[in-house]
Each structure stands twice: as structure tokens, then as C-alpha cells.
């Protein structure tokens, strides 16, 4: 037994096994395609190993650092030619790049708030909103691409437009016929209707700009390819109209809120349903999401809920006096909301009640004698709904926010740090119901979806309004 090579020389035996047992080597080579195995050969040279997520992050980080270094080098050369400044060390440039990367990381994570509101100049009388894109009916949603060069808008008649921010040149998305819709996943409409409604209530675009999602009265979430403007998929599952949509930033996760009181999660890359979030006791009206797996939602049950998807938990924030109509993240720890009593509230994740409330933010101008709102000499139809805060928007990671209603103006607000409050900044005249707002990341412009009627109903009407997308250019100091 002591002379057995198994006990006497295990290393030598391992070498012999590797040399003699050819069948196991061949199996390893065959499995190398999937397990990264195999030792040598022509087949392995052809199959290059796939890049891991960590390697991809390192590669992108190196490219970004090199770009910043090259940019700083160009600035140095320009200033050296003018004789204004000279860098003493190569390490000074690296220090500058490190500080800039740190600042960018803090801004993206929401721990450092950009001061933009104090730099916004007051618009002049001729520098107001200008109509960029026209729609036949009331606009229900607008959104911007991640680079702020393209915009998307939808209206109640089902028209979806893709437009350029600078020129305003628009291209229309074409709805496919019923047969193609069924092949893309739609189910037969319920009730007396014979075909799917084209009424669009919500719109959202992915961070990479590849996918556009729309939802409306037909209870489906429709997915479009922004490069070809073609319909590629329909997600059934909601039992009520799809009222709101949002993508999680930097991912392929799509969240949809509905009148059926639920929020569903979809993966647009895999074209698959993932999960359903429950908690609201009434129709979900607006949802929003940042980089984290946290979804902020408001409903007609007078509550706003923050769903922590990964932890399978939620935080409930209650409004005691009114129904919340809209909400928007400022950063990961603060958000704002608008309600049907005209109030705008600032919230924090540490408190279940508002940190600060601006009451009657969109006051109405009424006729002194009759007490009724006037519209070009005629009584305004649905003047109560005109004071509802129908939309709010924030320039992500900054102290600049905006709110819209049907009272004829969009208000800009300054969000003070540490939950200190909301202060009025500027009033921007805009006739009509402001159903959607979107800020550019740089804060250099604001787009608004305007209509003669509110987004989710017809309880108000303003015949003087122009249906379309309006843009306000903001001049920064």
C-alpha cells in the first residue's frame, strides 16, 4: 500500500493523469465555450473571452479620465500662449481631474446640489415661452433624451412626435394596424369597444435613448424603437388605463402606473414582465424614479408612496387635506409634489409629513363683480381645475424646480438646502393647462406640454390655449 503511487507521489500522479486521460481533456475543451475552460488550440484563439462588468467600468473610467486630461491640457496650452498661467507639475492636472470627477460623482448621487436657481436671469417680456411643436389635441406628456438634443411628446388623439430641440423639426410615429398589434402582444380590448384606443396619457424614454414607452386608455404599455420610429412590443397586464410611465436611469427597467391601483415593472431588453407593486388604494396618477431601485408614486388616495423594490418595502407619506396630483424627485432624499388645492409641498425621506408647503401656488385671477375667471371676455369653463397643480419638474441634482397649472403661468422655484423651504423665483406666462414639464440637465431650457384640457379628463377647457409643446430658454449667469 505504501508503494502505491496514489499515496507515495500525488503530484506525479496528477501529472500522469493529465497526460494519459485524453477523454476528460476533450470534454474540458468542448465545455470551454461556456465555462472559459480549455488550455490551448486554434478554437480558443477564435473565442475571445467576454468583457466582464468590472472590466467594462474600468475601461469607461479610463476613457473619461483621458478625455478630461486632454481637455485640461488644451486649456493649459491656450493659457500658456496668452502668457496668463503655467502649470508647474503634471500632478496638478491630475489633481484637477480627480476633483472634477469627485464633484461629478457627488452631483450624480445627489449628495451635492448644483446651484442653478441663483444663476437664472429673469426673462424679459419678449423672452417667454415659444411654441416648438404643434398638436391637434391636448398634449399629455413630454420627455427629453439624456443628451437633451431630442424631445418626445404625445397627445390625446394618439399622436406621438419625435422632435429636435434646436430646430423644432418633428417626425411622427405611425401606429400599426390591429393585426400587427396582436402579433406584438396586445390582447383584445374589453367591453363594447372593437379596437384599441389611441389615446396616450403617458410617455417615457430610456436613458440610452433606444426605447420610447407610451401608455393610455387601451391598458397596454407600448414600446417603440426611437431609431426607426416603429412599434416593437406591447405589454398587457394592467386592468385599467396606463396613466404614468418612467424608466430607471441607467437601466432597462420600466415602471408603469395605472388606474387599477398597481405599478408594474418591465424589462424592455428582454421584453418581459418582472413584478407588480401594490399599496395604493386608488388610481395611480404619477410616478418617478432615479438611479436607485426606488419608485415614487402619488395616487388619488391622498398619499405618496416610496417603493423600495430591492428591499420589498415602502414608505407612506400622507396629505391630510387634498389629493396629490403629481410628484418629482429632486435627489435621492428629497422630492416635491403638487395637489388639487393648489399647494406645492417639499418632502424628505426622514419625515412622513411635508417639510415645507407653498399654499395657493397658482392663484387665479377672477372678475371682481362676478367672482368668475375670465377667458377673453367669456367665463372660463372649469375654473376650479385651473388652479390644480397639474405638473411639477426639477432639474436633477440642483436647486431649480418648476410647477404648472391652468392659471396661465409656469412658476420657477428655488429649493433651499437641508429642507429649509421653497422660494418663488420667476413667473413665466403660458396660457393653457400645463400637463407636463421637463428640464434640461444643464438647466438651460424648460419644455412644457400644453393643452386646452387637463391631462386625465375634460373637467376644464381653455379655448385660448394652443395645443403643443412650448419651450422656455433660460439664460444663466
PDB file of C-alpha atoms in Angstrom, residues 117-377:
ATOM      1  CA  UNK A 117     -31.536  78.862  -9.482  1.00  0.00           C
ATOM      2  CA  UNK A 118     -29.412  81.826  -8.408  1.00  0.00           C
ATOM      3  CA  UNK A 119     -27.880  81.966 -11.897  1.00  0.00           C
ATOM      4  CA  UNK A 120     -31.184  82.122 -13.799  1.00  0.00           C
ATOM      5  CA  UNK A 121     -31.793  85.594 -15.185  1.00  0.00           C
ATOM      6  CA  UNK A 122     -35.299  86.998 -15.163  1.00  0.00           C
ATOM      7  CA  UNK A 123     -36.796  86.534 -18.642  1.00  0.00           C
ATOM      8  CA  UNK A 124     -37.810  89.687 -20.456  1.00  0.00           C
ATOM      9  CA  UNK A 125     -41.203  90.398 -21.932  1.00  0.00           C
ATOM     10  CA  UNK A 126     -40.083  89.052 -25.312  1.00  0.00           C
ATOM     11  CA  UNK A 127     -38.223  86.046 -23.896  1.00  0.00           C
ATOM     12  CA  UNK A 128     -41.251  83.971 -22.920  1.00  0.00           C
ATOM     13  CA  UNK A 129     -42.389  80.532 -23.979  1.00  0.00           C
ATOM     14  CA  UNK A 130     -42.360  79.853 -27.713  1.00  0.00           C
ATOM     15  CA  UNK A 131     -44.313  77.075 -29.385  1.00  0.00           C
ATOM     16  CA  UNK A 132     -41.903  74.434 -30.633  1.00  0.00           C
ATOM     17  CA  UNK A 133     -44.249  71.670 -31.820  1.00  0.00           C
ATOM     18  CA  UNK A 134     -47.988  71.734 -32.548  1.00  0.00           C
ATOM     19  CA  UNK A 135     -50.536  69.027 -31.744  1.00  0.00           C
ATOM     20  CA  UNK A 136     -54.173  68.729 -32.761  1.00  0.00           C
ATOM     21  CA  UNK A 137     -55.352  67.892 -29.224  1.00  0.00           C
ATOM     22  CA  UNK A 138     -54.102  68.479 -25.681  1.00  0.00           C
ATOM     23  CA  UNK A 139     -50.560  67.315 -25.009  1.00  0.00           C
ATOM     24  CA  UNK A 140     -50.451  64.751 -22.200  1.00  0.00           C
ATOM     25  CA  UNK A 141     -46.720  64.066 -21.866  1.00  0.00           C
ATOM     26  CA  UNK A 142     -43.278  65.353 -22.839  1.00  0.00           C
ATOM     27  CA  UNK A 143     -39.810  63.915 -22.184  1.00  0.00           C
ATOM     28  CA  UNK A 144     -36.228  64.628 -23.241  1.00  0.00           C
ATOM     29  CA  UNK A 145     -33.375  62.377 -24.306  1.00  0.00           C
ATOM     30  CA  UNK A 146     -30.411  62.015 -21.961  1.00  0.00           C
ATOM     31  CA  UNK A 147     -28.296  64.459 -24.007  1.00  0.00           C
ATOM     32  CA  UNK A 148     -31.183  66.997 -24.237  1.00  0.00           C
ATOM     33  CA  UNK A 149     -30.937  67.124 -28.034  1.00  0.00           C
ATOM     34  CA  UNK A 150     -34.199  65.305 -28.812  1.00  0.00           C
ATOM     35  CA  UNK A 151     -37.672  65.506 -27.355  1.00  0.00           C
ATOM     36  CA  UNK A 152     -40.834  63.418 -27.451  1.00  0.00           C
ATOM     37  CA  UNK A 153     -44.462  64.415 -26.979  1.00  0.00           C
ATOM     38  CA  UNK A 154     -47.866  62.725 -27.084  1.00  0.00           C
ATOM     39  CA  UNK A 155     -51.448  63.960 -27.153  1.00  0.00           C
ATOM     40  CA  UNK A 156     -54.965  62.702 -26.519  1.00  0.00           C
ATOM     41  CA  UNK A 157     -55.542  61.841 -30.175  1.00  0.00           C
ATOM     42  CA  UNK A 158     -52.706  59.283 -30.037  1.00  0.00           C
ATOM     43  CA  UNK A 159     -50.184  61.367 -31.970  1.00  0.00           C
ATOM     44  CA  UNK A 160     -46.588  60.742 -30.854  1.00  0.00           C
ATOM     45  CA  UNK A 161     -43.928  63.118 -32.164  1.00  0.00           C
ATOM     46  CA  UNK A 162     -40.125  62.960 -32.097  1.00  0.00           C
ATOM     47  CA  UNK A 163     -38.592  66.443 -32.459  1.00  0.00           C
ATOM     48  CA  UNK A 164     -35.315  68.303 -32.405  1.00  0.00           C
ATOM     49  CA  UNK A 165     -34.894  70.775 -29.539  1.00  0.00           C
ATOM     50  CA  UNK A 166     -32.964  73.374 -31.542  1.00  0.00           C
ATOM     51  CA  UNK A 167     -34.848  73.384 -34.840  1.00  0.00           C
ATOM     52  CA  UNK A 168     -38.260  72.040 -33.778  1.00  0.00           C
ATOM     53  CA  UNK A 169     -38.324  69.677 -36.755  1.00  0.00           C
ATOM     54  CA  UNK A 170     -40.764  66.890 -35.868  1.00  0.00           C
ATOM     55  CA  UNK A 171     -41.279  63.333 -37.093  1.00  0.00           C
ATOM     56  CA  UNK A 172     -44.429  61.325 -36.441  1.00  0.00           C
ATOM     57  CA  UNK A 173     -44.708  57.794 -35.085  1.00  0.00           C
ATOM     58  CA  UNK A 174     -47.120  55.611 -37.059  1.00  0.00           C
ATOM     59  CA  UNK A 175     -49.427  53.234 -35.220  1.00  0.00           C
ATOM     60  CA  UNK A 176     -49.529  49.745 -36.803  1.00  0.00           C
ATOM     61  CA  UNK A 177     -52.769  48.020 -37.720  1.00  0.00           C
ATOM     62  CA  UNK A 178     -54.681  45.678 -35.413  1.00  0.00           C
ATOM     63  CA  UNK A 179     -53.109  42.548 -36.846  1.00  0.00           C
ATOM     64  CA  UNK A 180     -49.555  43.759 -36.216  1.00  0.00           C
ATOM     65  CA  UNK A 181     -50.504  44.944 -32.721  1.00  0.00           C
ATOM     66  CA  UNK A 182     -51.803  41.459 -31.879  1.00  0.00           C
ATOM     67  CA  UNK A 183     -48.578  39.916 -33.157  1.00  0.00           C
ATOM     68  CA  UNK A 184     -46.647  42.297 -30.878  1.00  0.00           C
ATOM     69  CA  UNK A 185     -48.517  41.130 -27.786  1.00  0.00           C
ATOM     70  CA  UNK A 186     -51.722  43.131 -27.461  1.00  0.00           C
ATOM     71  CA  UNK A 187     -54.853  41.399 -26.236  1.00  0.00           C
ATOM     72  CA  UNK A 188     -58.383  42.005 -27.419  1.00  0.00           C
ATOM     73  CA  UNK A 189     -59.974  45.126 -25.896  1.00  0.00           C
ATOM     74  CA  UNK A 190     -62.584  44.548 -23.226  1.00  0.00           C
ATOM     75  CA  UNK A 191     -66.121  45.923 -23.159  1.00  0.00           C
ATOM     76  CA  UNK A 192     -68.015  47.340 -26.112  1.00  0.00           C
ATOM     77  CA  UNK A 193     -65.004  48.752 -27.956  1.00  0.00           C
ATOM     78  CA  UNK A 194     -63.901  46.874 -31.061  1.00  0.00           C
ATOM     79  CA  UNK A 195     -60.361  48.208 -31.416  1.00  0.00           C
ATOM     80  CA  UNK A 196     -57.635  49.660 -29.248  1.00  0.00           C
ATOM     81  CA  UNK A 197     -57.851  53.292 -28.183  1.00  0.00           C
ATOM     82  CA  UNK A 198     -55.043  55.539 -29.388  1.00  0.00           C
ATOM     83  CA  UNK A 199     -55.426  57.990 -26.510  1.00  0.00           C
ATOM     84  CA  UNK A 200     -51.954  58.384 -24.956  1.00  0.00           C
ATOM     85  CA  UNK A 201     -51.690  59.533 -21.340  1.00  0.00           C
ATOM     86  CA  UNK A 202     -48.017  58.898 -20.540  1.00  0.00           C
ATOM     87  CA  UNK A 203     -44.621  58.888 -22.224  1.00  0.00           C
ATOM     88  CA  UNK A 204     -41.075  57.932 -21.152  1.00  0.00           C
ATOM     89  CA  UNK A 205     -37.714  57.468 -22.898  1.00  0.00           C
ATOM     90  CA  UNK A 206     -34.849  55.226 -21.781  1.00  0.00           C
ATOM     91  CA  UNK A 207     -31.500  56.645 -20.682  1.00  0.00           C
ATOM     92  CA  UNK A 208     -29.674  55.279 -23.730  1.00  0.00           C
ATOM     93  CA  UNK A 209     -32.333  56.781 -25.992  1.00  0.00           C
ATOM     94  CA  UNK A 210     -33.127  53.491 -27.738  1.00  0.00           C
ATOM     95  CA  UNK A 211     -36.631  52.899 -26.414  1.00  0.00           C
ATOM     96  CA  UNK A 212     -39.738  55.046 -26.073  1.00  0.00           C
ATOM     97  CA  UNK A 213     -42.643  53.810 -23.951  1.00  0.00           C
ATOM     98  CA  UNK A 214     -46.234  55.027 -24.214  1.00  0.00           C
ATOM     99  CA  UNK A 215     -49.369  54.162 -22.282  1.00  0.00           C
ATOM    100  CA  UNK A 216     -53.003  55.154 -22.410  1.00  0.00           C
ATOM    101  CA  UNK A 217     -56.620  54.110 -22.353  1.00  0.00           C
ATOM    102  CA  UNK A 218     -56.085  50.732 -24.063  1.00  0.00           C
ATOM    103  CA  UNK A 219     -54.478  49.337 -20.844  1.00  0.00           C
ATOM    104  CA  UNK A 220     -51.254  48.380 -22.628  1.00  0.00           C
ATOM    105  CA  UNK A 221     -47.686  49.640 -22.388  1.00  0.00           C
ATOM    106  CA  UNK A 222     -46.366  50.144 -25.918  1.00  0.00           C
ATOM    107  CA  UNK A 223     -42.655  50.041 -26.728  1.00  0.00           C
ATOM    108  CA  UNK A 224     -41.166  51.906 -29.705  1.00  0.00           C
ATOM    109  CA  UNK A 225     -37.740  51.942 -31.342  1.00  0.00           C
ATOM    110  CA  UNK A 226     -36.592  55.575 -31.471  1.00  0.00           C
ATOM    111  CA  UNK A 227     -34.158  54.912 -34.322  1.00  0.00           C
ATOM    112  CA  UNK A 228     -36.786  53.585 -36.733  1.00  0.00           C
ATOM    113  CA  UNK A 229     -39.897  55.042 -35.023  1.00  0.00           C
ATOM    114  CA  UNK A 230     -41.553  51.620 -35.278  1.00  0.00           C
ATOM    115  CA  UNK A 231     -43.720  49.754 -32.786  1.00  0.00           C
ATOM    116  CA  UNK A 232     -41.814  46.729 -31.441  1.00  0.00           C
ATOM    117  CA  UNK A 233     -43.723  45.388 -28.416  1.00  0.00           C
ATOM    118  CA  UNK A 234     -46.894  45.722 -26.346  1.00  0.00           C
ATOM    119  CA  UNK A 235     -47.120  44.702 -22.691  1.00  0.00           C
ATOM    120  CA  UNK A 236     -50.602  43.667 -21.494  1.00  0.00           C
ATOM    121  CA  UNK A 237     -51.463  43.102 -17.857  1.00  0.00           C
ATOM    122  CA  UNK A 238     -52.982  46.286 -16.474  1.00  0.00           C
ATOM    123  CA  UNK A 239     -56.715  46.199 -15.804  1.00  0.00           C
ATOM    124  CA  UNK A 240     -57.128  49.956 -16.133  1.00  0.00           C
ATOM    125  CA  UNK A 241     -55.735  52.822 -18.217  1.00  0.00           C
ATOM    126  CA  UNK A 242     -51.968  53.312 -18.006  1.00  0.00           C
ATOM    127  CA  UNK A 243     -51.633  56.776 -16.504  1.00  0.00           C
ATOM    128  CA  UNK A 244     -47.863  57.177 -15.931  1.00  0.00           C
ATOM    129  CA  UNK A 245     -44.503  55.748 -17.023  1.00  0.00           C
ATOM    130  CA  UNK A 246     -40.858  56.126 -16.047  1.00  0.00           C
ATOM    131  CA  UNK A 247     -37.538  54.394 -16.746  1.00  0.00           C
ATOM    132  CA  UNK A 248     -34.994  53.724 -14.034  1.00  0.00           C
ATOM    133  CA  UNK A 249     -31.985  55.769 -15.056  1.00  0.00           C
ATOM    134  CA  UNK A 250     -29.089  53.815 -16.494  1.00  0.00           C
ATOM    135  CA  UNK A 251     -31.053  50.571 -16.827  1.00  0.00           C
ATOM    136  CA  UNK A 252     -33.645  48.809 -18.971  1.00  0.00           C
ATOM    137  CA  UNK A 253     -36.273  48.683 -16.196  1.00  0.00           C
ATOM    138  CA  UNK A 254     -39.577  50.360 -16.990  1.00  0.00           C
ATOM    139  CA  UNK A 255     -42.242  51.208 -14.391  1.00  0.00           C
ATOM    140  CA  UNK A 256     -45.896  51.728 -15.316  1.00  0.00           C
ATOM    141  CA  UNK A 257     -48.687  53.066 -13.081  1.00  0.00           C
ATOM    142  CA  UNK A 258     -52.353  52.502 -13.759  1.00  0.00           C
ATOM    143  CA  UNK A 259     -55.894  53.250 -12.670  1.00  0.00           C
ATOM    144  CA  UNK A 260     -56.009  49.645 -11.430  1.00  0.00           C
ATOM    145  CA  UNK A 261     -54.003  50.903  -8.361  1.00  0.00           C
ATOM    146  CA  UNK A 262     -50.887  48.896  -9.235  1.00  0.00           C
ATOM    147  CA  UNK A 263     -47.374  49.606 -10.520  1.00  0.00           C
ATOM    148  CA  UNK A 264     -45.797  47.033 -12.824  1.00  0.00           C
ATOM    149  CA  UNK A 265     -42.114  46.537 -13.630  1.00  0.00           C
ATOM    150  CA  UNK A 266     -40.946  45.507 -17.106  1.00  0.00           C
ATOM    151  CA  UNK A 267     -37.594  44.721 -18.700  1.00  0.00           C
ATOM    152  CA  UNK A 268     -37.531  46.286 -22.152  1.00  0.00           C
ATOM    153  CA  UNK A 269     -34.355  44.494 -23.271  1.00  0.00           C
ATOM    154  CA  UNK A 270     -35.826  41.049 -22.544  1.00  0.00           C
ATOM    155  CA  UNK A 271     -39.396  42.176 -23.429  1.00  0.00           C
ATOM    156  CA  UNK A 272     -40.535  40.609 -20.165  1.00  0.00           C
ATOM    157  CA  UNK A 273     -42.750  41.286 -17.151  1.00  0.00           C
ATOM    158  CA  UNK A 274     -40.850  41.359 -13.861  1.00  0.00           C
ATOM    159  CA  UNK A 275     -43.031  42.281 -10.876  1.00  0.00           C
ATOM    160  CA  UNK A 276     -46.072  44.176  -9.580  1.00  0.00           C
ATOM    161  CA  UNK A 277     -46.082  46.661  -6.706  1.00  0.00           C
ATOM    162  CA  UNK A 278     -49.229  47.110  -4.613  1.00  0.00           C
ATOM    163  CA  UNK A 279     -50.028  49.613  -1.903  1.00  0.00           C
ATOM    164  CA  UNK A 280     -52.185  52.435  -3.249  1.00  0.00           C
ATOM    165  CA  UNK A 281     -55.923  52.321  -2.619  1.00  0.00           C
ATOM    166  CA  UNK A 282     -56.909  54.442  -5.609  1.00  0.00           C
ATOM    167  CA  UNK A 283     -55.796  55.369  -9.134  1.00  0.00           C
ATOM    168  CA  UNK A 284     -52.049  55.912  -9.536  1.00  0.00           C
ATOM    169  CA  UNK A 285     -51.506  59.276 -11.232  1.00  0.00           C
ATOM    170  CA  UNK A 286     -47.747  59.968 -11.411  1.00  0.00           C
ATOM    171  CA  UNK A 287     -44.527  58.011 -10.814  1.00  0.00           C
ATOM    172  CA  UNK A 288     -40.843  58.934 -10.897  1.00  0.00           C
ATOM    173  CA  UNK A 289     -37.533  57.098 -10.499  1.00  0.00           C
ATOM    174  CA  UNK A 290     -33.808  57.908 -10.363  1.00  0.00           C
ATOM    175  CA  UNK A 291     -30.775  55.595 -10.439  1.00  0.00           C
ATOM    176  CA  UNK A 292     -31.735  53.561  -7.399  1.00  0.00           C
ATOM    177  CA  UNK A 293     -34.472  50.920  -7.387  1.00  0.00           C
ATOM    178  CA  UNK A 294     -36.863  53.298  -5.677  1.00  0.00           C
ATOM    179  CA  UNK A 295     -40.160  54.378  -7.221  1.00  0.00           C
ATOM    180  CA  UNK A 296     -42.063  57.457  -6.066  1.00  0.00           C
ATOM    181  CA  UNK A 297     -45.809  57.385  -6.785  1.00  0.00           C
ATOM    182  CA  UNK A 298     -48.865  59.523  -5.987  1.00  0.00           C
ATOM    183  CA  UNK A 299     -52.493  58.438  -6.207  1.00  0.00           C
ATOM    184  CA  UNK A 300     -55.966  59.754  -5.519  1.00  0.00           C
ATOM    185  CA  UNK A 301     -55.938  58.133  -2.070  1.00  0.00           C
ATOM    186  CA  UNK A 302     -54.237  61.289  -0.691  1.00  0.00           C
ATOM    187  CA  UNK A 303     -50.922  59.526  -0.283  1.00  0.00           C
ATOM    188  CA  UNK A 304     -47.487  59.436  -1.844  1.00  0.00           C
ATOM    189  CA  UNK A 305     -45.521  56.205  -1.517  1.00  0.00           C
ATOM    190  CA  UNK A 306     -41.842  55.453  -1.985  1.00  0.00           C
ATOM    191  CA  UNK A 307     -41.400  51.817  -3.027  1.00  0.00           C
ATOM    192  CA  UNK A 308     -38.029  50.234  -2.231  1.00  0.00           C
ATOM    193  CA  UNK A 309     -38.071  47.471  -4.820  1.00  0.00           C
ATOM    194  CA  UNK A 310     -34.934  45.669  -3.694  1.00  0.00           C
ATOM    195  CA  UNK A 311     -35.956  45.653  -0.011  1.00  0.00           C
ATOM    196  CA  UNK A 312     -39.619  44.863  -0.806  1.00  0.00           C
ATOM    197  CA  UNK A 313     -40.749  47.691   1.478  1.00  0.00           C
ATOM    198  CA  UNK A 314     -42.357  51.112   1.132  1.00  0.00           C
ATOM    199  CA  UNK A 315     -42.615  54.472   2.876  1.00  0.00           C
ATOM    200  CA  UNK A 316     -46.012  56.181   3.031  1.00  0.00           C
ATOM    201  CA  UNK A 317     -46.371  59.975   3.014  1.00  0.00           C
ATOM    202  CA  UNK A 318     -49.885  61.287   3.595  1.00  0.00           C
ATOM    203  CA  UNK A 319     -51.541  64.535   2.579  1.00  0.00           C
ATOM    204  CA  UNK A 320     -54.226  65.402   5.105  1.00  0.00           C
ATOM    205  CA  UNK A 321     -56.283  67.930   3.177  1.00  0.00           C
ATOM    206  CA  UNK A 322     -56.173  67.221  -0.546  1.00  0.00           C
ATOM    207  CA  UNK A 323     -55.462  64.740  -3.292  1.00  0.00           C
ATOM    208  CA  UNK A 324     -51.940  64.738  -4.688  1.00  0.00           C
ATOM    209  CA  UNK A 325     -51.782  65.133  -8.463  1.00  0.00           C
ATOM    210  CA  UNK A 326     -48.069  64.959  -9.368  1.00  0.00           C
ATOM    211  CA  UNK A 327     -44.624  64.328  -7.898  1.00  0.00           C
ATOM    212  CA  UNK A 328     -40.969  64.544  -8.869  1.00  0.00           C
ATOM    213  CA  UNK A 329     -37.603  63.570  -7.377  1.00  0.00           C
ATOM    214  CA  UNK A 330     -35.144  66.382  -6.625  1.00  0.00           C
ATOM    215  CA  UNK A 331     -32.480  63.944  -5.483  1.00  0.00           C
ATOM    216  CA  UNK A 332     -32.434  60.642  -3.609  1.00  0.00           C
ATOM    217  CA  UNK A 333     -33.516  62.229  -0.332  1.00  0.00           C
ATOM    218  CA  UNK A 334     -35.957  64.998  -1.329  1.00  0.00           C
ATOM    219  CA  UNK A 335     -38.926  65.353  -3.677  1.00  0.00           C
ATOM    220  CA  UNK A 336     -41.771  67.753  -4.414  1.00  0.00           C
ATOM    221  CA  UNK A 337     -45.484  67.268  -5.064  1.00  0.00           C
ATOM    222  CA  UNK A 338     -48.447  69.250  -6.358  1.00  0.00           C
ATOM    223  CA  UNK A 339     -52.052  68.853  -5.253  1.00  0.00           C
ATOM    224  CA  UNK A 340     -55.560  69.748  -6.397  1.00  0.00           C
ATOM    225  CA  UNK A 341     -55.878  72.530  -3.810  1.00  0.00           C
ATOM    226  CA  UNK A 342     -53.053  74.497  -5.471  1.00  0.00           C
ATOM    227  CA  UNK A 343     -50.381  73.629  -2.904  1.00  0.00           C
ATOM    228  CA  UNK A 344     -46.787  72.618  -3.605  1.00  0.00           C
ATOM    229  CA  UNK A 345     -45.021  70.587  -0.924  1.00  0.00           C
ATOM    230  CA  UNK A 346     -41.404  69.697  -0.261  1.00  0.00           C
ATOM    231  CA  UNK A 347     -40.811  66.251   1.277  1.00  0.00           C
ATOM    232  CA  UNK A 348     -37.874  64.364   2.778  1.00  0.00           C
ATOM    233  CA  UNK A 349     -37.385  60.657   3.317  1.00  0.00           C
ATOM    234  CA  UNK A 350     -36.919  61.187   7.072  1.00  0.00           C
ATOM    235  CA  UNK A 351     -40.392  62.648   7.698  1.00  0.00           C
ATOM    236  CA  UNK A 352     -43.854  61.432   6.763  1.00  0.00           C
ATOM    237  CA  UNK A 353     -45.249  64.964   6.580  1.00  0.00           C
ATOM    238  CA  UNK A 354     -44.199  67.806   4.271  1.00  0.00           C
ATOM    239  CA  UNK A 355     -41.087  69.731   5.251  1.00  0.00           C
ATOM    240  CA  UNK A 356     -42.443  72.893   3.634  1.00  0.00           C
ATOM    241  CA  UNK A 357     -45.723  73.871   1.919  1.00  0.00           C
ATOM    242  CA  UNK A 358     -46.407  76.694  -0.531  1.00  0.00           C
ATOM    243  CA  UNK A 359     -50.141  77.357  -0.324  1.00  0.00           C
ATOM    244  CA  UNK A 360     -52.193  78.524  -3.279  1.00  0.00           C
ATOM    245  CA  UNK A 361     -49.120  78.465  -5.501  1.00  0.00           C
ATOM    246  CA  UNK A 362     -51.131  79.042  -8.696  1.00  0.00           C
ATOM    247  CA  UNK A 363     -53.699  81.671  -7.737  1.00  0.00           C
ATOM    248  CA  UNK A 364     -56.495  82.519 -10.155  1.00  0.00           C
ATOM    249  CA  UNK A 365     -57.320  85.992 -11.450  1.00  0.00           C
ATOM    250  CA  UNK A 366     -61.067  86.472 -11.024  1.00  0.00           C
ATOM    251  CA  UNK A 367     -63.573  89.040 -12.115  1.00  0.00           C
ATOM    252  CA  UNK A 368     -64.281  91.392  -9.228  1.00  0.00           C
ATOM    253  CA  UNK A 369     -68.035  91.634  -9.861  1.00  0.00           C
ATOM    254  CA  UNK A 370     -68.951  88.041 -10.719  1.00  0.00           C
ATOM    255  CA  UNK A 371     -66.101  86.233  -8.984  1.00  0.00           C
ATOM    256  CA  UNK A 372     -65.569  84.048 -12.072  1.00  0.00           C
ATOM    257  CA  UNK A 373     -62.359  83.536 -14.030  1.00  0.00           C
ATOM    258  CA  UNK A 374     -62.440  85.247 -17.412  1.00  0.00           C
ATOM    259  CA  UNK A 375     -61.138  83.885 -20.698  1.00  0.00           C
ATOM    260  CA  UNK A 376     -61.059  86.572 -23.427  1.00  0.00           C
ATOM    261  CA  UNK A 377     -64.189  88.187 -22.105  1.00  0.00           C
TER     262      UNK A 377
END
